[in-house]
Every structure is written in structure tokens, then in C-alpha cells.
Coordinates of C-alpha atoms in Angstrom, one line a residue:
Chain A
M1190 CA 55.4 6.5 64.3
T1191 CA 57.8 3.6 64.5
A1192 CA 59.8 2.3 61.6
S1193 CA 57.8 -1.0 61.6
K1194 CA 54.7 1.0 61.2
L1195 CA 56.2 3.0 58.4
A1196 CA 57.2 -0.2 56.7
G1197 CA 53.8 -1.7 57.1
A1198 CA 52.2 1.4 55.8
F1199 CA 54.5 1.4 52.8
L1200 CA 53.8 -2.2 51.9
T1201 CA 50.1 -1.7 52.4
A1202 CA 50.3 1.2 50.1
C1203 CA 52.1 -0.9 47.6
L1204 CA 49.4 -3.6 47.8
L1205 CA 46.6 -1.1 47.4
A1206 CA 48.3 0.8 44.6
F1207 CA 49.2 -2.3 42.7
P1208 CA 46.4 -4.9 43.2
I1209 CA 47.2 -8.3 42.1
D1210 CA 43.9 -8.9 40.4
D1211 CA 45.4 -8.1 37.1
V1212 CA 43.2 -9.5 34.3
D1213 CA 46.1 -10.4 32.1
A1214 CA 47.8 -12.5 34.7
Q1215 CA 44.6 -14.1 35.9
E1216 CA 43.6 -15.0 32.4
R1217 CA 46.9 -16.4 31.4
A1218 CA 46.9 -18.5 34.5
A1219 CA 43.4 -19.7 34.0
H1220 CA 43.9 -20.6 30.4
A1221 CA 47.2 -22.2 31.1
L1222 CA 45.4 -24.6 33.4
E1223 CA 42.6 -25.6 31.1
T1224 CA 42.4 -27.2 27.7
P1225 CA 40.9 -25.0 25.1
L1226 CA 37.3 -25.8 24.3
P1227 CA 36.4 -26.7 20.8
G1228 CA 34.3 -24.1 19.0
P1229 CA 31.3 -24.6 16.8
T1230 CA 33.3 -25.1 13.6
S1231 CA 36.7 -26.0 14.8
A1232 CA 38.3 -29.0 16.2
A1233 CA 39.9 -29.0 19.6
V1234 CA 43.7 -29.4 19.7
P1235 CA 44.9 -31.3 22.7
A1236 CA 47.3 -29.2 24.7
P1237 CA 50.8 -30.7 25.3
A1238 CA 51.1 -32.2 28.8
A1239 CA 52.7 -29.9 31.3
S1240 CA 52.9 -29.7 35.0
P1241 CA 50.8 -27.1 36.8
I1242 CA 54.0 -25.4 37.8
D1243 CA 55.2 -25.3 34.2
R1244 CA 51.8 -23.9 33.2
L1245 CA 51.9 -21.2 35.8
N1246 CA 55.4 -20.4 35.0
E1247 CA 54.5 -20.2 31.3
A1248 CA 51.5 -18.0 32.1
F1249 CA 53.2 -15.6 34.3
F1250 CA 56.7 -15.4 33.1
K1251 CA 57.1 -16.7 29.6
A1252 CA 54.0 -15.6 27.8
D1253 CA 55.2 -12.1 27.5
R1254 CA 58.4 -13.1 25.8
T1255 CA 56.4 -13.4 22.5
V1256 CA 57.0 -9.8 21.8
D1257 CA 57.8 -8.0 18.7
Y1258 CA 60.7 -5.9 20.0
A1259 CA 61.0 -4.1 16.8
N1260 CA 57.7 -2.4 17.5
V1261 CA 58.6 -1.3 21.0
D1262 CA 60.7 1.7 21.8
G1263 CA 61.9 3.8 24.7
P1264 CA 61.9 2.7 28.4
R1265 CA 59.3 0.1 27.6
S1266 CA 61.7 -1.4 25.1
W1267 CA 64.4 -1.6 27.7
Y1268 CA 61.8 -3.2 30.1
R1269 CA 60.8 -5.7 27.5
E1270 CA 64.4 -6.7 26.8
H1271 CA 65.0 -7.3 30.4
I1272 CA 61.6 -8.6 31.3
T1273 CA 62.7 -11.9 32.6
T1274 CA 65.3 -10.5 34.9
I1275 CA 62.9 -7.9 36.2
Q1276 CA 60.0 -10.2 36.7
H1277 CA 62.2 -12.7 38.5
S1278 CA 64.0 -10.1 40.6
T1279 CA 61.2 -7.8 41.6
P1280 CA 59.8 -10.3 44.1
L1281 CA 63.2 -10.8 45.6
I1282 CA 63.7 -7.0 45.8
G1283 CA 60.4 -6.6 47.4
C1284 CA 61.1 -9.4 49.9
W1285 CA 64.5 -7.9 50.7
V1286 CA 63.1 -4.4 51.1
G1287 CA 60.2 -5.6 53.3
G1288 CA 62.3 -7.8 55.4
A1289 CA 65.0 -5.2 55.8
L1290 CA 62.5 -2.6 57.0
A1291 CA 60.9 -5.1 59.4
S1292 CA 64.3 -6.1 60.7
R1293 CA 65.4 -2.5 61.2
A1294 CA 62.2 -1.9 63.1
G1295 CA 63.3 -4.7 65.5
S1296 CA 60.3 -6.8 64.6
G1297 CA 60.3 -10.5 64.9
A1298 CA 61.0 -13.1 62.3
L1299 CA 57.4 -13.7 61.6
L1300 CA 56.8 -10.0 60.7
G1301 CA 59.9 -10.1 58.6
L1302 CA 58.6 -13.1 56.7
A1303 CA 55.2 -11.4 56.2
T1304 CA 56.6 -8.2 55.0
C1305 CA 59.0 -10.1 52.7
A1306 CA 56.0 -11.8 51.1
A1307 CA 53.9 -8.6 50.9
G1308 CA 56.9 -6.8 49.4
S1309 CA 57.4 -9.4 46.8
V1310 CA 53.8 -9.3 45.8
G1311 CA 53.8 -5.6 45.7
F1312 CA 56.9 -5.3 43.5
S1313 CA 55.7 -8.1 41.2
S1314 CA 52.5 -6.1 40.7
I1315 CA 54.6 -3.1 39.7
G1316 CA 56.2 -5.3 37.1
V1317 CA 52.9 -6.4 35.8
L1318 CA 51.4 -2.9 35.8
I1319 CA 54.2 -1.2 33.9
N1320 CA 53.8 -3.8 31.2
P1321 CA 50.8 -2.4 29.3
I1322 CA 52.0 -3.6 25.9
K1323 CA 49.8 -6.2 24.5
E1324 CA 51.0 -9.6 23.5
D1325 CA 51.8 -9.4 19.8
V1326 CA 52.4 -12.1 17.4
E1327 CA 55.8 -13.6 17.5
P1328 CA 57.3 -13.7 14.0
S1329 CA 57.7 -17.3 13.3
P1330 CA 58.4 -19.3 10.1
E1331 CA 55.3 -21.4 10.9
L1332 CA 53.0 -18.4 10.9
D1333 CA 54.6 -17.0 7.8
S1334 CA 54.2 -20.3 6.2
L1335 CA 50.5 -20.4 7.3
F1336 CA 49.7 -17.1 5.8
S1337 CA 51.6 -17.8 2.6
S1338 CA 49.6 -21.0 2.2
L1339 CA 46.3 -19.1 2.3
P1340 CA 44.5 -18.4 -0.9
K1341 CA 44.7 -14.9 -2.3
R1342 CA 41.1 -14.2 -3.4
D1343 CA 40.8 -11.2 -5.5
A1344 CA 37.6 -9.1 -5.1
T1345 CA 39.1 -5.7 -5.6
S1346 CA 36.0 -4.0 -6.9
A1347 CA 33.9 -5.2 -4.0
I1348 CA 36.7 -4.2 -1.5
N1349 CA 36.9 -0.8 -3.0
L1350 CA 33.1 -0.4 -2.7
L1351 CA 33.1 -1.6 0.9
S1352 CA 36.0 0.7 1.7
G1353 CA 33.5 3.5 1.5
S1354 CA 32.5 2.5 5.0
L1355 CA 35.8 3.8 6.3
D1356 CA 34.7 7.4 5.6
A1357 CA 32.8 8.7 8.6
D1358 CA 31.0 11.3 6.6
G1359 CA 30.0 8.8 4.0
R1360 CA 28.6 6.5 6.7
A1361 CA 26.6 9.3 8.3
S1362 CA 25.3 10.5 4.9
R1363 CA 24.2 6.9 3.9
Q1364 CA 22.4 6.4 7.1
Q1365 CA 20.6 9.8 7.0
T1366 CA 19.6 9.3 3.4
L1367 CA 18.2 5.9 4.1
A1368 CA 16.3 6.9 7.2
K1369 CA 14.8 9.9 5.3
E1370 CA 13.9 7.8 2.3
T1371 CA 12.5 4.9 4.3
K1372 CA 10.2 7.3 6.0
S1373 CA 8.9 9.0 2.8
R1374 CA 8.8 5.7 0.8
G1375 CA 6.8 4.1 3.7
A1376 CA 4.1 6.6 3.1
E1377 CA 4.0 5.7 -0.6
I1378 CA 3.8 2.0 0.2
A1379 CA 0.8 2.7 2.4
A1380 CA -0.9 4.7 -0.4
I1381 CA -0.3 2.0 -3.0
K1382 CA -1.7 -0.6 -0.7
E1383 CA -4.8 1.5 0.1
R1384 CA -5.4 2.1 -3.6
K1385 CA -4.9 -1.5 -4.5
Q1386 CA -7.1 -2.7 -1.7
Q1387 CA -9.8 -0.4 -3.0
N1388 CA -9.6 -1.6 -6.5
G1389 CA -9.1 -5.2 -5.6
S1390 CA -6.5 -7.6 -6.9
I1391 CA -5.9 -7.2 -10.6
W1392 CA -5.0 -10.8 -10.8
G1393 CA -8.2 -11.7 -9.1
Q1394 CA -10.2 -9.5 -11.4
I1395 CA -8.8 -11.1 -14.4
L1396 CA -9.4 -14.6 -13.3
L1397 CA -12.9 -13.9 -11.9
G1398 CA -13.7 -11.7 -14.9
A1399 CA -12.8 -14.6 -17.2
A1400 CA -14.9 -16.9 -15.2
Q1401 CA -17.8 -14.5 -15.2
G1402 CA -17.5 -13.9 -18.9
Y1403 CA -17.5 -17.6 -19.5
L1404 CA -20.5 -18.2 -17.2
A1405 CA -22.4 -15.4 -18.9
Y1406 CA -21.6 -16.8 -22.2
E1407 CA -22.9 -20.2 -21.1
A1408 CA -26.0 -18.5 -19.6
N1409 CA -26.7 -16.8 -22.9
K1410 CA -26.7 -20.0 -24.6
G1411 CA -29.1 -21.3 -22.0
R1412 CA -26.8 -23.8 -20.6
I1413 CA -26.7 -22.2 -17.2
A1414 CA -29.4 -20.4 -15.4
A1415 CA -28.6 -16.7 -15.7
A1416 CA -29.1 -16.1 -12.1
S1417 CA -26.3 -18.3 -11.1
A1418 CA -24.0 -16.6 -13.5
M1419 CA -24.1 -13.4 -11.7
P1420 CA -22.8 -13.4 -8.1
S1421 CA -24.5 -11.2 -5.6
I1422 CA -23.2 -7.7 -5.1
G1423 CA -23.2 -8.6 -1.4
G1424 CA -24.9 -5.6 0.0
G1425 CA -22.7 -3.0 -1.5
S1426 CA -19.5 -4.9 -1.7
S1427 CA -17.0 -3.4 -4.1
T1428 CA -16.0 -6.8 -5.3
P1429 CA -15.9 -6.4 -9.1
S1430 CA -16.9 -8.7 -11.8
T1431 CA -17.1 -8.4 -15.5
T1432 CA -19.9 -9.2 -17.9
I1433 CA -19.2 -8.1 -21.4
Y1434 CA -20.5 -10.0 -24.3
R1435 CA -22.4 -9.2 -27.5
R1436 CA -25.5 -10.1 -29.3
D1437 CA -26.7 -9.4 -32.8
A1438 CA -29.3 -6.7 -33.7
N1439 CA -32.0 -9.2 -33.0
G1440 CA -30.9 -9.8 -29.5
Q1441 CA -29.6 -13.2 -30.2
S1442 CA -26.4 -14.2 -28.7
Q1443 CA -23.6 -14.4 -31.2
G1444 CA -21.9 -17.0 -29.0
Q1445 CA -19.1 -14.7 -28.2
Y1446 CA -18.0 -12.6 -25.3
Q1447 CA -15.6 -9.9 -25.1
A1448 CA -12.4 -10.2 -23.2
P1449 CA -12.9 -9.0 -19.6
L1450 CA -11.3 -5.7 -20.0
A1451 CA -13.3 -3.8 -17.5
K1452 CA -15.0 -4.0 -14.1
I1453 CA -18.6 -3.9 -13.5
A1454 CA -20.5 -4.4 -10.3
P1455 CA -22.3 -7.8 -10.3
S1456 CA -25.9 -8.4 -10.1
S1457 CA -27.9 -10.7 -7.9
S1458 CA -31.0 -10.5 -10.1
P1459 CA -32.1 -12.8 -12.9
A1460 CA -30.9 -11.6 -16.2
T1461 CA -33.2 -10.2 -18.8
H1462 CA -34.3 -12.6 -21.4
G1463 CA -35.1 -10.5 -24.4
D1464 CA -38.8 -10.1 -23.7
G1465 CA -38.6 -6.4 -23.0
S1466 CA -38.9 -6.8 -19.3
Y1467 CA -36.2 -5.6 -17.0
P1468 CA -35.2 -7.0 -13.7
A1469 CA -35.8 -5.1 -10.6
G1470 CA -32.7 -3.4 -9.2
P1471 CA -30.0 -1.3 -10.7
H1472 CA -27.7 -4.1 -11.6
C1473 CA -24.6 -3.3 -13.4
A1474 CA -24.6 -6.5 -15.3
D1475 CA -28.0 -5.7 -16.5
Y1476 CA -26.9 -2.4 -17.8
A1477 CA -24.3 -4.0 -19.9
R1478 CA -26.4 -6.9 -20.9
N1479 CA -29.2 -4.6 -22.0
A1480 CA -26.9 -2.3 -23.9
V1481 CA -25.4 -5.2 -25.7
R1482 CA -28.8 -6.6 -26.6
E1483 CA -29.7 -3.3 -28.1
N1484 CA -26.9 -3.7 -30.5
V1485 CA -24.4 -1.6 -28.6
Y1486 CA -21.6 -3.9 -29.2
Y1487 CA -19.2 -2.8 -26.7
F1488 CA -20.3 -1.5 -23.4
S1489 CA -17.3 -0.9 -21.3
V1490 CA -17.1 -0.2 -17.7
T1491 CA -13.8 1.2 -16.6
N1492 CA -14.2 1.6 -12.9
I1493 CA -16.4 0.8 -10.0
C1494 CA -18.9 3.6 -9.5
N1495 CA -18.4 4.2 -5.8
Y1496 CA -17.3 7.8 -6.3
S1497 CA -17.6 8.9 -9.8
I1498 CA -18.9 7.2 -12.9
H1499 CA -17.3 7.2 -16.2
V1500 CA -19.3 5.5 -19.0
R1501 CA -17.7 4.3 -22.1
L1502 CA -20.2 3.3 -24.6
R1503 CA -19.8 2.3 -28.2
D1504 CA -22.5 1.8 -30.6
D1505 CA -22.4 0.9 -34.2
R1506 CA -23.3 4.3 -35.3
H1507 CA -20.9 6.5 -33.4
G1508 CA -18.2 4.3 -32.1
V1509 CA -17.0 5.1 -28.6
I1510 CA -18.8 7.7 -26.6
E1511 CA -17.5 8.6 -23.2
F1512 CA -19.0 10.7 -20.5
D1513 CA -19.3 11.0 -16.8
L1514 CA -22.4 9.9 -15.1
K1515 CA -23.7 11.2 -11.8
P1516 CA -27.0 10.6 -10.1
G1517 CA -29.6 13.1 -11.1
K1518 CA -27.7 14.8 -13.8
K1519 CA -28.7 14.9 -17.4
Y1520 CA -26.3 13.6 -20.0
T1521 CA -28.4 13.9 -23.1
D1522 CA -26.3 16.8 -24.4
Q1523 CA -23.2 14.7 -24.2
V1524 CA -24.2 12.1 -26.8
P1525 CA -25.2 12.5 -30.4
T1526 CA -28.9 12.8 -31.0
D1527 CA -29.1 9.6 -33.0
T1528 CA -27.4 7.6 -30.3
R1529 CA -29.6 4.7 -29.6
F1530 CA -29.3 5.1 -25.8
L1531 CA -29.5 8.1 -23.6
I1532 CA -28.4 8.2 -20.1
A1533 CA -31.0 10.3 -18.5
S1534 CA -29.9 10.2 -15.0
C1535 CA -28.2 7.7 -13.0
P1536 CA -29.2 5.0 -12.8
D1537 CA -31.6 5.5 -15.7
I1538 CA -30.8 4.6 -19.2
T1539 CA -33.5 5.4 -21.7
D1540 CA -34.1 3.8 -25.0
R1541 CA -34.9 6.7 -27.4
E1542 CA -36.9 4.5 -29.7
T1543 CA -39.1 2.9 -27.1
G1544 CA -38.9 5.7 -24.6
R1545 CA -38.5 3.0 -22.0
S1546 CA -36.2 3.2 -19.1
V1547 CA -33.7 0.5 -19.4
V1548 CA -33.2 0.4 -15.7
I1549 CA -36.1 1.0 -13.4
N1550 CA -35.8 4.5 -12.1
G1551 CA -35.4 4.9 -8.4
Q1552 CA -33.6 1.7 -7.7
G1553 CA -30.4 3.6 -7.6
V1554 CA -31.7 5.4 -4.5
K1555 CA -31.4 2.2 -2.7
Y1556 CA -27.7 2.2 -3.2
S1557 CA -27.4 5.9 -2.6
K1558 CA -28.8 5.2 0.9
L1559 CA -25.8 3.1 1.5
G1560 CA -23.7 6.2 1.2
R1561 CA -22.2 5.3 -2.1
D1562 CA -23.0 6.3 -5.6
Q1563 CA -23.4 2.7 -6.4
C1564 CA -25.0 3.4 -9.6
V1565 CA -23.0 1.3 -11.5
L1566 CA -21.2 2.0 -14.6
L1567 CA -17.9 3.1 -14.7
Chain B
M285 CA 6.5 -28.2 -7.5
K286 CA 8.0 -25.5 -5.4
K287 CA 10.4 -24.7 -8.1
S288 CA 7.8 -24.4 -10.8
V289 CA 5.8 -22.1 -8.5
G290 CA 8.8 -20.0 -8.0
L291 CA 9.4 -19.8 -11.7
I292 CA 5.8 -18.8 -12.4
A293 CA 6.1 -16.2 -9.6
F294 CA 9.2 -14.9 -11.2
A295 CA 7.5 -14.7 -14.6
M296 CA 4.6 -12.9 -13.0
I297 CA 6.3 -10.3 -11.1
L298 CA 9.1 -9.9 -13.6
V299 CA 11.8 -8.4 -11.5
S300 CA 11.9 -10.6 -8.5
P301 CA 15.5 -11.5 -7.8
A302 CA 16.2 -15.1 -8.5
E303 CA 17.2 -17.4 -5.7
A304 CA 20.5 -16.2 -4.2
K305 CA 23.5 -18.4 -4.4
R306 CA 23.6 -21.2 -1.9
R307 CA 25.3 -20.3 1.4
V308 CA 28.8 -21.5 1.8
D309 CA 31.1 -21.7 4.7
A310 CA 32.3 -18.3 5.9
F311 CA 35.9 -19.1 5.2
T312 CA 35.4 -20.4 1.7
G313 CA 38.0 -18.8 -0.5
L314 CA 39.9 -17.5 2.4
T315 CA 41.5 -20.6 3.8
P316 CA 42.6 -23.8 2.0
K317 CA 40.0 -26.4 1.5
G318 CA 39.7 -28.6 4.5
Y319 CA 41.4 -26.1 6.8
I320 CA 39.8 -25.8 10.2
V321 CA 40.0 -22.6 12.1
Q322 CA 41.1 -23.3 15.6
N323 CA 39.7 -21.5 18.6
A324 CA 42.0 -19.2 20.5
P325 CA 42.5 -20.0 24.2
A326 CA 41.1 -16.7 25.2
T327 CA 37.9 -15.1 24.0
L328 CA 37.9 -11.5 22.6
R329 CA 38.2 -8.7 25.1
V330 CA 37.4 -5.0 24.5
A331 CA 41.1 -4.3 25.4
D332 CA 42.2 -6.6 22.5
L333 CA 40.7 -4.1 20.0
S334 CA 41.9 -0.9 21.6
G335 CA 44.6 0.4 19.4
A336 CA 44.4 -2.7 17.2
K337 CA 44.6 -2.6 13.4
V338 CA 41.6 -4.6 12.3
A339 CA 41.1 -6.1 8.8
I340 CA 37.5 -6.6 7.8
I341 CA 37.3 -9.3 5.2
P342 CA 34.0 -10.0 3.5
S343 CA 33.1 -13.7 3.1
Q344 CA 32.3 -15.3 -0.2
N345 CA 28.6 -15.1 0.8
F346 CA 29.0 -11.4 1.2
L347 CA 30.6 -11.0 -2.2
N348 CA 27.8 -13.1 -3.7
F349 CA 25.3 -10.8 -2.2
M350 CA 27.1 -7.7 -3.6
K351 CA 27.1 -9.3 -7.0
D352 CA 23.4 -10.1 -6.8
M353 CA 22.6 -6.6 -5.7
G354 CA 24.5 -5.3 -8.7
R355 CA 22.8 -7.7 -11.0
W356 CA 19.2 -7.2 -9.8
F357 CA 18.9 -3.7 -8.5
R358 CA 20.9 -1.4 -10.8
P359 CA 18.7 1.5 -11.9
E360 CA 18.9 0.4 -15.5
K361 CA 17.6 -3.0 -14.5
Q362 CA 14.4 -1.6 -13.1
R363 CA 12.2 -2.1 -16.1
N364 CA 9.7 -4.8 -16.8
L365 CA 8.7 -6.4 -20.1
F366 CA 6.3 -3.6 -20.8
G367 CA 8.9 -1.0 -20.3
E368 CA 7.5 0.3 -17.0
R369 CA 10.0 1.9 -14.7
P370 CA 9.7 3.0 -11.1
S371 CA 9.9 6.7 -10.4
A372 CA 13.3 8.3 -9.9
E373 CA 12.6 8.7 -6.2
N374 CA 11.7 5.0 -5.8
T375 CA 14.7 3.9 -7.9
N376 CA 17.0 6.0 -5.7
F377 CA 15.5 4.5 -2.6
L378 CA 16.0 1.0 -3.9
V379 CA 19.7 1.7 -4.8
H380 CA 20.3 3.3 -1.4
A381 CA 18.5 0.7 0.6
T382 CA 20.5 -2.1 -1.0
E383 CA 24.0 -0.6 -0.7
P384 CA 26.3 -3.3 0.8
Q385 CA 28.3 -0.6 2.6
L386 CA 25.4 -0.3 5.1
L387 CA 26.5 -3.6 6.5
T388 CA 30.1 -2.7 6.9
D389 CA 29.3 0.8 8.1
R390 CA 28.0 -0.6 11.4
L391 CA 31.0 -2.8 12.0
V392 CA 33.4 0.0 11.2
E393 CA 31.6 2.3 13.6
K394 CA 31.6 -0.4 16.3
L395 CA 35.3 -0.9 16.0
S396 CA 36.0 2.8 15.9
G397 CA 34.1 3.2 19.1
L398 CA 36.4 0.5 20.7
G399 CA 39.5 2.4 19.7
A400 CA 40.5 0.2 16.7
T401 CA 41.4 1.3 13.3
S402 CA 39.9 -0.8 10.5
F403 CA 40.3 -1.4 6.8
I404 CA 38.7 -3.6 4.3
A405 CA 40.9 -6.4 3.0
N406 CA 40.8 -8.7 0.0
N407 CA 42.0 -11.8 1.8
L408 CA 44.0 -12.9 4.8
P409 CA 47.5 -12.7 3.4
D410 CA 46.8 -9.1 2.1
A411 CA 45.4 -8.2 5.4
K412 CA 48.5 -9.5 7.2
S413 CA 50.8 -7.7 4.8
Q414 CA 48.9 -4.5 5.5
G415 CA 49.7 -4.8 9.2
A416 CA 46.5 -6.2 10.6
T417 CA 46.7 -7.6 14.1
V418 CA 43.1 -8.7 14.2
F419 CA 41.1 -10.2 11.4
I420 CA 37.3 -10.1 11.2
V421 CA 35.6 -12.2 8.5
F422 CA 32.2 -10.7 7.9
D423 CA 29.8 -13.3 6.7
Y424 CA 26.5 -12.1 5.2
H425 CA 24.1 -14.1 3.2
G426 CA 20.9 -12.5 1.7
R427 CA 18.1 -14.7 0.5
Y428 CA 14.8 -14.0 -1.2
R429 CA 11.9 -16.0 0.3
D430 CA 8.6 -16.5 -1.4
L431 CA 6.3 -16.8 1.5
S432 CA 3.0 -16.9 -0.3
G433 CA 3.3 -20.5 -1.6
I434 CA 0.5 -21.8 -3.7
G435 CA -1.9 -19.5 -2.0
G436 CA -0.5 -16.6 -4.0
F437 CA -2.1 -18.0 -7.1
I438 CA -5.6 -18.1 -5.8
P439 CA -7.5 -15.0 -6.8
F440 CA -7.8 -12.3 -4.2
T441 CA -5.0 -13.8 -2.0
K442 CA -1.9 -11.8 -1.6
E443 CA 1.6 -12.6 -2.4
K444 CA 4.0 -12.4 0.5
T445 CA 7.7 -11.9 0.0
G446 CA 10.5 -12.0 2.5
W447 CA 14.2 -11.2 2.6
E448 CA 16.3 -13.3 5.0
S449 CA 19.6 -11.9 6.3
S450 CA 22.0 -14.3 8.0
G451 CA 25.6 -14.5 8.8
G452 CA 28.1 -13.5 11.5
L453 CA 31.4 -12.2 12.5
H454 CA 34.5 -14.3 13.0
V455 CA 37.2 -12.5 14.9
L456 CA 40.7 -14.1 14.5
D457 CA 43.9 -13.2 16.2
G458 CA 47.3 -12.8 14.6
K459 CA 47.7 -16.6 14.6
L460 CA 44.4 -17.0 12.8
Q461 CA 42.8 -18.5 15.9
R462 CA 39.2 -17.6 16.4
K463 CA 38.7 -15.4 19.4
L464 CA 35.0 -14.8 18.8
Q465 CA 32.2 -15.9 16.6
V466 CA 28.8 -14.3 16.7
E467 CA 25.9 -15.1 14.3
A468 CA 22.4 -13.8 13.7
T469 CA 19.5 -14.3 11.4
A470 CA 16.6 -11.9 10.6
M471 CA 13.8 -11.6 8.1
D472 CA 11.6 -8.8 6.9
E473 CA 8.4 -9.4 5.1
Y474 CA 6.2 -7.6 2.6
R475 CA 2.6 -8.4 1.6
D476 CA 2.0 -7.4 -2.0
S477 CA -1.1 -5.5 -2.7
S478 CA -1.8 -7.7 -5.7
M479 CA -0.2 -10.4 -7.7
L480 CA 0.8 -7.9 -10.3
P481 CA 2.5 -5.1 -8.3
G482 CA 3.7 -2.3 -10.5
M483 CA 7.3 -1.3 -10.8
N484 CA 7.0 1.4 -8.1
E485 CA 5.7 -1.1 -5.6
Q486 CA 8.4 -3.6 -6.6
A487 CA 11.1 -1.0 -6.0
L488 CA 9.6 0.0 -2.7
K489 CA 9.1 -3.6 -1.6
W490 CA 12.7 -4.8 -2.3
G491 CA 14.2 -1.7 -0.8
T492 CA 12.1 -2.0 2.3
I493 CA 12.6 -5.7 3.1
I494 CA 16.3 -5.8 2.2
S495 CA 17.2 -2.8 4.3
G496 CA 14.7 -3.9 7.0
S497 CA 16.1 -7.4 7.4
Q498 CA 19.7 -6.1 7.4
R499 CA 18.9 -3.6 10.1
K500 CA 17.3 -6.3 12.3
F501 CA 20.2 -8.6 11.5
L502 CA 22.8 -6.1 12.5
D503 CA 20.9 -5.1 15.6
D504 CA 20.8 -8.7 16.7
L505 CA 24.4 -9.4 15.7
F506 CA 25.8 -6.5 17.7
L507 CA 23.7 -7.4 20.7
R508 CA 25.3 -10.8 20.7
W509 CA 28.7 -9.2 20.2
D510 CA 28.2 -7.0 23.2
A511 CA 27.2 -10.0 25.2
A512 CA 30.1 -12.1 24.1
V513 CA 33.0 -9.7 24.2
Q514 CA 34.5 -9.4 27.6
Q515 CA 35.0 -6.0 29.1

């Protein structure tokens, strides 16, 4: 292998080992040649005029002078202190070495020039690569002045709280806890929503109940046809309504209605009118209405009877009587013997004095066929 | 009109957080009034953060959020006019889900993964005196949104509540020049099961939508971060 080949191989190795596509250098060059773009909330500051050569010079050779030497130690410190000399001299050294090798190999002037150039680039690259220390902020009175002019907001308690983020264990614990709780609480939300959906909106119940009560009151006074006061149950809909009002012992309306404290399934049938006849169909509103007419002052329904029925009945002899009502089951043993009403079986209510079924027996079956115990009172 | 609806809604649901403080500029309280942060000539690179000492400084919006969380969602505050309280489990969930550290946790983790050491600082001069070489102003604004409008007052309609998270990260170099700015906005919604949700549902609602919107916000924010920061 000839000396020229050796020189070429050496310089090629230099070029391969120390490529010149150094990001730092390229960026510095690129940014030196362009004016900074204004950001979304900041105003652009025009860069001072400088020749392209000056900018390149600034980018390649002067930018790194802004170094806090106090923070640099060892060989790098020495390098930093002599950075200008090194960066200026490495291309010359490279050129000299390359040229000398080419000359000794007896090559021509052209090869000498080429190796000189290649050597300078290679050695310059060495200079760039052994300079991994980042550009730090140059201590300057202007910068100190800037920082001293900034407001010193005090939010120590908040800062102390947020400093909890610095603890890796605390971070992991917080995230695990939240993930676990989110999962379990999510199930609870679903349960709440399902339950609320089933029962309907409380707010809606109150408003609609008030409207129902008022309409029923007007209906009792004969102002509004009773049929229009009771919305349809809608084929088994669980939409609740409330009809609670009172009459005197003679069946006459006292012109009052109770506050809509409870739910009761609505009726689509005409209301009874005190003539002893009862409408067809097991209508919840009729239960209440009839009970009230028979001097049961307060006939309270505490839930929709889809699943189980709880009857809360108050007459003027015994006060409140509460019992569960299920289709086909006798409840006579649950109420005092002198109670005016007996609930024989759902949906029957029997008047002890007249022996008459308050609600026509068998109508409840219609609802049972829907798969629900829509009998009514609860 | 909208305000009166809001007031009625507040009276109805009793513990809804009042409207959060108006959003201010991210640098309010950190820089002098009228000061404009200049852009740095070079955008942020991953290498800039490797080995850097980063100060995380919460914005005034972030501090307001923390104050609001403390005011609204302390366990002892979870009681309505009737004395109803959420269960202990749901109270814990609410407290955990609204912890402001959950926001900074993600940033600290991100910086740690990039080789930076971080600390939380009160203000820029303090951060500088503690040796910060990079400053990140963390801007976060949380806002309660009543999404049901007037429809929420019609019987059988449902109230819809939202929590909107917005803000961003402003990365400044040692000369207080902005090297990066990424911003994001996200919202999480909850449809109440009734106009009068109980305290348990209230606790679950707020915990869910606040933590949910923050998670979406942070996901979006760091996606933008990854796209903007040069490798």
C-alpha cells in the first residue's frame, strides 16, 4: 500500500468517524441566517444586521464562547478555555497533515489540495464532537437585572403540595389509587343511574305530581272532566303520577288535596263520581280516589308496584296501617277488624260494610300478563 | 338569563362548584405587567432537557384551580343543606380524583424520562436562584360547564354537566426566551340521573368528570409535546 493510499484511507476514516452533519453546528448556522419568527404571544425582535459571513462566523465559532467556565472542569475546561484557538487551528492542522501526507506520497498539487481540505474538515469535526457541553447562559448584568425585575409571587402552600409530584412512589401510588377507584366508582355510577332511571326523575315527579294534584282537585270540583285529569298509563309505562286528595265522610270534596308525597300509577279511565259504580280497570288513581271517598283521609302510595307493593293506608279510626300487597294473597289478618277497608287480594279492595269490591276483580290479571305486578299501590 | 339559570341550578344541586375564576394569561404574576415573552431562536430539543435542571412553575390559573378544589371538594364541604353526606368511599374518590398533583405528576414523569431533574418553583427568580436552566410554566384552567341549559328544568329532562380542562406548557430557556409552547383543551361530561342527584352521585360526578377531563387534557398535551419537541 502506498503512502498516498494510506493518507487517503486515514482522511476517509476521519470523515467517516467525524461526520460534519452535526446538529448543533447546522442549527446554529440555520438560525444565524434567519430572523426568529414571532410566536403566538410574543412579538418578533428584529435581528441586528450582519453579513452572512459574520453570521456563519458567529454560529460556528462565537456561539460557544457563552460558556459558564465555572461549571466546567477537567480537560473539557481546558478545551473550553482554548476553544477559539483550537477551533481556528484544527482546520489548519488538518490541512497541513493531509497536504504533508499527500506530498510525501509524491502526489500532485490537486491531490494535496483535496487532502488538505478533507483534513481540515475532519479535524474541525473532531473539535465539534469533543465539545458536548451544552451552551449555558452567560452571566450577564442584563440577565440578572431581568430576573431581579420579575415579580416574586408567593404560593408556598401550593408549591409544597405540587412538590409531592417529585416523589416517584407518591406518583405511582396516586395513579394506582385513582385507577382503582375510578373503576369501582364507575360501577356505582351505573347502579345509581339505573335506579334513578327506574324510579324516574324526582324533579319530574314533583312537578308532574303537583300538576296532577291540581288537575284532580279541579276535576273534583267539576271544573275539568275527570278523564282528562288522569293521563294514560300508556300500556304499562312506569311513568308515575300522583293523585292524593281528600273528601269528607259524605264523599264530597273538601276542596283540598294533599301534597304529592307519593307516586301512584295513573289511570286512563273516567274517575268515579260517588254513585257507587267503579270504573273498569285496576287504576291506581281509582284506588286512591275511592279510598279517599270512603273517608280514608290519607291514602299514600310509596312506590310503583312493578315488583312489590307496599300499601300505606290511614283511616280515621286507626291512623296509618302499612302492609305488603301481592297478587292473590290475603291481607285481612294484617289490618284491624274494624278497618273500613280490607285488601283481599291484589288488586281487590273490599269494602267491609258493603261487601263490594272496590276494584273489579280480575282486572289486575290484565297487567299481570304484561309480566309485571302492575297492581298498583305502593 | 343564563346567569339566573346558573344560580337556580346551583341552588338546586347545592354543591356544584361556582364558576371558576376567569382565565388569565399564563404569565400573570410571573412577569411584569406588559412584559412580552420572546421566542427563542431555536425550538426545544430532547437534548436540551437531558441533564437539565427544570423548574416547573404553576401559572396563576393553576393556583386558582388548586384554590377552588380546596374550597369546593374538601371532605368536610361535602354536605348539602339537609345534612346529607356522600359515603366515605365516594368522598375519598372525590378527593383523590381532584388532587392537583395528578397534573404535575405527568410532567415530572415526562421530564424524568428525558433525563432532566425537575422541581416545583414559586416564581421565576426563585427558580433561577435554585439553579434552574430550563423553566416550564404549567398553565391549567379548570372550568365547570352547565350543559343542560334551560332544558334541565323541564320535567324528565336530564341535567348535563361538564368539566373543561385547558392550558399548556411554556418552556423557557435561561434567558427567558420561549423555546416551546404547547396547548390543549379537553372536556368530560356527565348526565345526571335526575335534577336532584344525591350527594353520592354528586361526589361521583365531580370526581369522574374532573379527573376524566384532566386525563384527556394531559394525553392531548403530551401528544402535542412529542410532536413539537425535536429529537
